[in-house]
Structures are given as C-alpha cells and as structure tokens.
mmCIF file of C-alpha atoms in Angstrom:
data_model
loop_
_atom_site.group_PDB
_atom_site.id
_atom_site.type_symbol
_atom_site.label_atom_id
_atom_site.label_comp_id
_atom_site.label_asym_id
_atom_site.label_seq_id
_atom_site.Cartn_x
_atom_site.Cartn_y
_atom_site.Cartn_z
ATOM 1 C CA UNK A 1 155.814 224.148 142.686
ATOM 2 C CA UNK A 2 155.919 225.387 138.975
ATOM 3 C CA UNK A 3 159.759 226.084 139.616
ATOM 4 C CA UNK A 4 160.772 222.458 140.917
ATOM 5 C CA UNK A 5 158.452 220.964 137.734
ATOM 6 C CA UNK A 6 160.543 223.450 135.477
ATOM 7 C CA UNK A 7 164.091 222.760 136.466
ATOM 8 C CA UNK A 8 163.577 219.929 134.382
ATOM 9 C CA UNK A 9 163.269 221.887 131.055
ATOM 10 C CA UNK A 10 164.383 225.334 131.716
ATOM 11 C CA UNK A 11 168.014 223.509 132.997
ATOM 12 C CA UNK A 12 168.644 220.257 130.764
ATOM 13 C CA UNK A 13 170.373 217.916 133.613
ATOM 14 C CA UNK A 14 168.846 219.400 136.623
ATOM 15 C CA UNK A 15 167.529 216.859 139.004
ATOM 16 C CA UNK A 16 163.966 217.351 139.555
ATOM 17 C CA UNK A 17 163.233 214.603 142.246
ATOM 18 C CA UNK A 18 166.058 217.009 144.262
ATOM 19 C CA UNK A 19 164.633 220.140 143.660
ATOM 20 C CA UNK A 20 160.816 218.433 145.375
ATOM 21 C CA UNK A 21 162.589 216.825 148.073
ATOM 22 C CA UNK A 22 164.139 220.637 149.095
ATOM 23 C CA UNK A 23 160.565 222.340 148.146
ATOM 24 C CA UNK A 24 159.504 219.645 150.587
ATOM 25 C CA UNK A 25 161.586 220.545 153.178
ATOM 26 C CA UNK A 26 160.716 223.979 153.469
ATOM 27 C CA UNK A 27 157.516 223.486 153.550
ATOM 28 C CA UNK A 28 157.632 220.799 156.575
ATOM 29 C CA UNK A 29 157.595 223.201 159.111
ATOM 30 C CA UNK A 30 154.570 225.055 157.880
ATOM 31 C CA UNK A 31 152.637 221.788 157.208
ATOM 32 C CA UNK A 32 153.559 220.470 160.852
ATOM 33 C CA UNK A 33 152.138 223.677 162.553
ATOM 34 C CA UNK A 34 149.446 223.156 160.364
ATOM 35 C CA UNK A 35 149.024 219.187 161.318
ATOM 36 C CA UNK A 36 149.475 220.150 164.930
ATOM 37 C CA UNK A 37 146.705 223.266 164.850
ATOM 38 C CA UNK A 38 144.004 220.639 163.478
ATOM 39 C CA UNK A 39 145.146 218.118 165.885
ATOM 40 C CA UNK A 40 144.658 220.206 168.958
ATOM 41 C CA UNK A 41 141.181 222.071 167.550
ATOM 42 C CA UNK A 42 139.868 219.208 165.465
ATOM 43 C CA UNK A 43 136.329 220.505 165.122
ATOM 44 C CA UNK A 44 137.163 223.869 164.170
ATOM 45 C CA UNK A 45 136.545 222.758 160.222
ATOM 46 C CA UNK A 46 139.138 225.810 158.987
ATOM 47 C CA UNK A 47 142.187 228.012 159.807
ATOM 48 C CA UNK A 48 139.442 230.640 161.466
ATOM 49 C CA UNK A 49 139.439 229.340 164.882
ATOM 50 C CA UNK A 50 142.651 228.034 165.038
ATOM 51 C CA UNK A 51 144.152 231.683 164.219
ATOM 52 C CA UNK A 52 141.697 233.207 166.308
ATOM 53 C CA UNK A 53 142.198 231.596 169.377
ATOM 54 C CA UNK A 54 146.151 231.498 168.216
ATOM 55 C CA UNK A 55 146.300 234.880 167.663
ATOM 56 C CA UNK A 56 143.215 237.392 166.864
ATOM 57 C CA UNK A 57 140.153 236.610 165.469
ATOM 58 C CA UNK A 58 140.587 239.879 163.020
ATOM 59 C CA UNK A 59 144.008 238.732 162.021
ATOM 60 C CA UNK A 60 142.203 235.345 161.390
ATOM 61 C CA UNK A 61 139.433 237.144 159.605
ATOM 62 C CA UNK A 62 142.226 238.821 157.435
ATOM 63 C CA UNK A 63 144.116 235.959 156.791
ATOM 64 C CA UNK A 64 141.073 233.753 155.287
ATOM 65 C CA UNK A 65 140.011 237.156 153.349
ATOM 66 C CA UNK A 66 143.609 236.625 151.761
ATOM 67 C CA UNK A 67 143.073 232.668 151.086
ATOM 68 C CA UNK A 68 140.017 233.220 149.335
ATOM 69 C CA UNK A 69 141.660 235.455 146.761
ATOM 70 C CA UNK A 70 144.720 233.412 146.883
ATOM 71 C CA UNK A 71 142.614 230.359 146.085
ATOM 72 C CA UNK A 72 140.580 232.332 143.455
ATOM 73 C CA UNK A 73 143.775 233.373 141.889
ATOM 74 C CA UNK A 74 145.119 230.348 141.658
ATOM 75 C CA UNK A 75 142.303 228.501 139.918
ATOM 76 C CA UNK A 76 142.198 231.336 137.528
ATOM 77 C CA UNK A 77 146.126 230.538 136.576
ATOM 78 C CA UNK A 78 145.412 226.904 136.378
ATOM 79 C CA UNK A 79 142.598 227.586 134.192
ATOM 80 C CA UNK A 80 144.858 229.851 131.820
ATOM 81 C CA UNK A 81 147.826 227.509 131.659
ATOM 82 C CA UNK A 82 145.420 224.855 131.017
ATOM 83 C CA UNK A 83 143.956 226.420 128.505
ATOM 84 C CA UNK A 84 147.259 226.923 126.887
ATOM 85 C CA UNK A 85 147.900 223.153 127.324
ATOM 86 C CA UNK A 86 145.007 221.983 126.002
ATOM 87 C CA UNK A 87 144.927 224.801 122.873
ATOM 88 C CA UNK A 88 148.623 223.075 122.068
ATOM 89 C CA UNK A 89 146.907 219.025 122.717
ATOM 90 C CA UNK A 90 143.729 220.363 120.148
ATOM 91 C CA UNK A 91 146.609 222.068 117.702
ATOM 92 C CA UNK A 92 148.709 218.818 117.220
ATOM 93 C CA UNK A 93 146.314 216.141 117.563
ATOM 94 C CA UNK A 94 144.406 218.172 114.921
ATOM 95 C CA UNK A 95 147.553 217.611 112.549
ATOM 96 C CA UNK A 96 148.748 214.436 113.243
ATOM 97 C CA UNK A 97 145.280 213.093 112.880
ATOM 98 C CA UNK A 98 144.586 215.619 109.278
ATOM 99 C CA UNK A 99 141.445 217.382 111.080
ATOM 100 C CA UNK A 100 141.035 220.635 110.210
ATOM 101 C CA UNK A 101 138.105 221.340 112.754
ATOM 102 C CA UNK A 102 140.363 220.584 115.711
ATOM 103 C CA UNK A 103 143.456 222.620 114.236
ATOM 104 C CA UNK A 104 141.474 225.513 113.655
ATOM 105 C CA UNK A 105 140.247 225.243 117.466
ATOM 106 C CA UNK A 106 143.288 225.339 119.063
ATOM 107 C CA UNK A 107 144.343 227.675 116.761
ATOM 108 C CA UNK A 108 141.151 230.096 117.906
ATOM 109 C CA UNK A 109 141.644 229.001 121.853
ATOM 110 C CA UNK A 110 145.798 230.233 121.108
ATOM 111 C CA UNK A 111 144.226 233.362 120.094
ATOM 112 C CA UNK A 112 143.935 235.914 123.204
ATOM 113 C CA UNK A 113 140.092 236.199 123.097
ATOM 114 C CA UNK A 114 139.515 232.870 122.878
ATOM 115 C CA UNK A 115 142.095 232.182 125.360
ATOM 116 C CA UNK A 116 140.551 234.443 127.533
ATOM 117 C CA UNK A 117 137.025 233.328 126.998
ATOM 118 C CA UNK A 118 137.763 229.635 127.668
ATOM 119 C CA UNK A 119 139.974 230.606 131.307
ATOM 120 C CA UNK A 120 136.973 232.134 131.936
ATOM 121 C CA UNK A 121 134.938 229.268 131.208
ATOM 122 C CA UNK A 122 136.991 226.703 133.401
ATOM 123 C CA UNK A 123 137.380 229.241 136.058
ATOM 124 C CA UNK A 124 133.399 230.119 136.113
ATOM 125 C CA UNK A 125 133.246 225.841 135.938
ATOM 126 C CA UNK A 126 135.321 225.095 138.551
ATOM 127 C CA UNK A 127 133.675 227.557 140.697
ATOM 128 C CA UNK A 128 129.876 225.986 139.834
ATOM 129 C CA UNK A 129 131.588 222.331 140.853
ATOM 130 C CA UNK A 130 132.527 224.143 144.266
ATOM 131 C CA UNK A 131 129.050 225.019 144.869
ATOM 132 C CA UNK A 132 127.838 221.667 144.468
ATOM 133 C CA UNK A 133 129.938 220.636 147.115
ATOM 134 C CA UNK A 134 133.181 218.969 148.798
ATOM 135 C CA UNK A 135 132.006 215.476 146.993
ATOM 136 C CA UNK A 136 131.606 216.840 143.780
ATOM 137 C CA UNK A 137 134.977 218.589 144.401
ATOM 138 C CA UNK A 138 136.423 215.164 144.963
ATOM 139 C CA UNK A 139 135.315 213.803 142.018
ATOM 140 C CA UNK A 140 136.671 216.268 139.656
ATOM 141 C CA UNK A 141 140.015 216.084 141.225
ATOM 142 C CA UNK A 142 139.711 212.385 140.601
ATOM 143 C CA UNK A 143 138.864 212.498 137.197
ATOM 144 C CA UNK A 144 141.585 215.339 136.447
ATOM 145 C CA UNK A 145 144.205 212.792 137.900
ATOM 146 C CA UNK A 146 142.786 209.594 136.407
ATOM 147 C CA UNK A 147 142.888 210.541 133.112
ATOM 148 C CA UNK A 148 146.356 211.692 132.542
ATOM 149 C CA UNK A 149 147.212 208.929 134.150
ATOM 150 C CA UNK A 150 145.433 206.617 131.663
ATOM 151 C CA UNK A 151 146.707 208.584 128.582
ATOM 152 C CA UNK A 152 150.358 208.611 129.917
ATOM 153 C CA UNK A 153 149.235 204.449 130.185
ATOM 154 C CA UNK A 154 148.232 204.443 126.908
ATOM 155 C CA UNK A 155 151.341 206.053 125.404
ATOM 156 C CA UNK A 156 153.529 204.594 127.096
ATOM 157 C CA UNK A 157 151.960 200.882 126.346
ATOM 158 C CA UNK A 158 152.093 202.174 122.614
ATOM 159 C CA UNK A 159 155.488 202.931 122.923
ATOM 160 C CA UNK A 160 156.181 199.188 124.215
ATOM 161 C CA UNK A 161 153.948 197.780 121.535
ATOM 162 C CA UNK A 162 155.290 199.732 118.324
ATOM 163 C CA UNK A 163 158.966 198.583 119.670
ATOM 164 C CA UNK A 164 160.111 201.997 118.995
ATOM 165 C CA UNK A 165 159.154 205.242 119.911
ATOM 166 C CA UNK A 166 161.090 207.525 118.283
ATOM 167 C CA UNK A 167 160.293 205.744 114.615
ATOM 168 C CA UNK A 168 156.175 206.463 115.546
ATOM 169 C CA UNK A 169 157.063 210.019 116.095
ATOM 170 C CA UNK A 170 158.922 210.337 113.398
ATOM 171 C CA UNK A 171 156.240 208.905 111.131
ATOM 172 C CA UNK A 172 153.471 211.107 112.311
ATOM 173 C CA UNK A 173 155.416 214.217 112.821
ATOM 174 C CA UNK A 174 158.196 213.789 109.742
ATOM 175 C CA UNK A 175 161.356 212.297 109.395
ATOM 176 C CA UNK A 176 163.897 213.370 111.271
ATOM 177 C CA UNK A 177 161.318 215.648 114.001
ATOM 178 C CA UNK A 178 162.419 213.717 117.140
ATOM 179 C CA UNK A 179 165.944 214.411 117.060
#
C-alpha cells in the first residue's frame, strides 16, 4: 500500500487511483479465499482452524506465529512514520502560529531519541487499547479516521472561504513559498 500512495509524489503525473485499482486486483484472489474460508467455517473466529483443517494444524500454528509478528511489526512502523508525521505537523504549526514550545517539540520528537521514545510510546499505546478489547479497538480506528477527515474539512472549507489558497499560504509561509 505505501507504494500505490507514493506514486503520487515519488512520480509527478502518475495515476494513483490506477495504481489501487491494480494493488486491488492482486489482492482479489487472496481476499476471496479468505471470504470463502470464513464462509464455510464461520465460527472458527481466526485463520487457526481454517488452516488447520485446510492444511495442518502446525502449519496453522506457524502461520498465526508469523501474523502476530507481522502485525506487531507493522504497528511499530505506523507508529514511527507517525511519529515522523506528527514531529513535521508540531514543527510547522509551531512556526506559522510563532510558538516556540511546539517548534522546539517537534524539533526534540525529529531527534532520534525522541523519535524513538515516542514510537515506543504509540506502539506500547496501541498495544494497551488492544487489551481493552475489540470495542475499544473500534473506537480508536474511528477516531484516527474521523479526525483527518474533519481537518482535511476544515482546510479545505478555509480554502473556499479565503477565495484563494495559494495567497493564505503564501502569507503564513512567505511570499512566493507555494510556487
């Protein structure tokens, strides 16, 4: 997935909306055996039994062995990358609003200790939320969708309201910046 979201800015003129659609359809197949396993074994509640009736119950041991780390891993690169993200949203809204505190913040969580300790954080977070359960699960993954949606709202409204876009940017971030 990080590929098809970075045609867009690694190849200027790329057509991301392509690039999903031919992600998607190579991973059809997978999610159809998928649909089907759950269909047929419906109470199993998780890939052990269908593997292990499938195949072997040690290769299905195996297997969720290796989707536990793979899941683990993941979250802990989501966690880093955000942190990057949200070092770079602390940096700049830190300037643009003239506030030290937040500058030097991002400038500390940019920093590879502080990077490291705050990936650490959201991963050790993340994993507390888990334990809570599949409800709290769901409402984290709601809130992390929710808001970016509302601040992409916001801007964009701004951006309508203001009448031109590229003049606000250029006011907060100097003349000339957005080109």
């Amino acid at each position: 997935m990080y590929y098809q979201v970075a045609t867009a800015n690694e190849y200027p003129g790329a057509n991301p909306i392509l690039s999903f659609l031919i992600g998607g359809i190579i991973l059809f197949p997978i999610v159809i055996t998928l649909a089907t396993m759950m269909r047929i074994m419906p109470r199993s509640g998780g890939m052990y039994v269908c593997i292990s009736r499938l195949v072997d119950p040690s290769v299905a041991y195996v297997t969720n062995i290796v989707y536990a780390i793979s899941m683990g891993m993941t979250v802990g690169v989501m966690a880093w990358v955000g942190t990057s993200v949200l070092s770079s949203c602390l940096s700049l809204s830190g300037h643009a609003g003239k506030i030290p505190g937040l500058v030097a913040v991002g400038e500390w969580m940019a920093d590879t200790a502080g990077h490291t300790i705050v990936a650490i954080g959201l991963t050790l977070a993340f994993w507390l939320v888990c334990l809570v359960g599949l409800r709290a699960v769901k409402v984290l993954m709601r809130v992390s969708f929710v808001l970016p949606l509302l601040a992409t709202v916001v801007l964009v409204v701004f951006g309508v309201v203001t009448g031109d876009a590229t003049a606000a940017f250029d006011r907060t971030w100097g003349p000339g910046v957005f080109q």
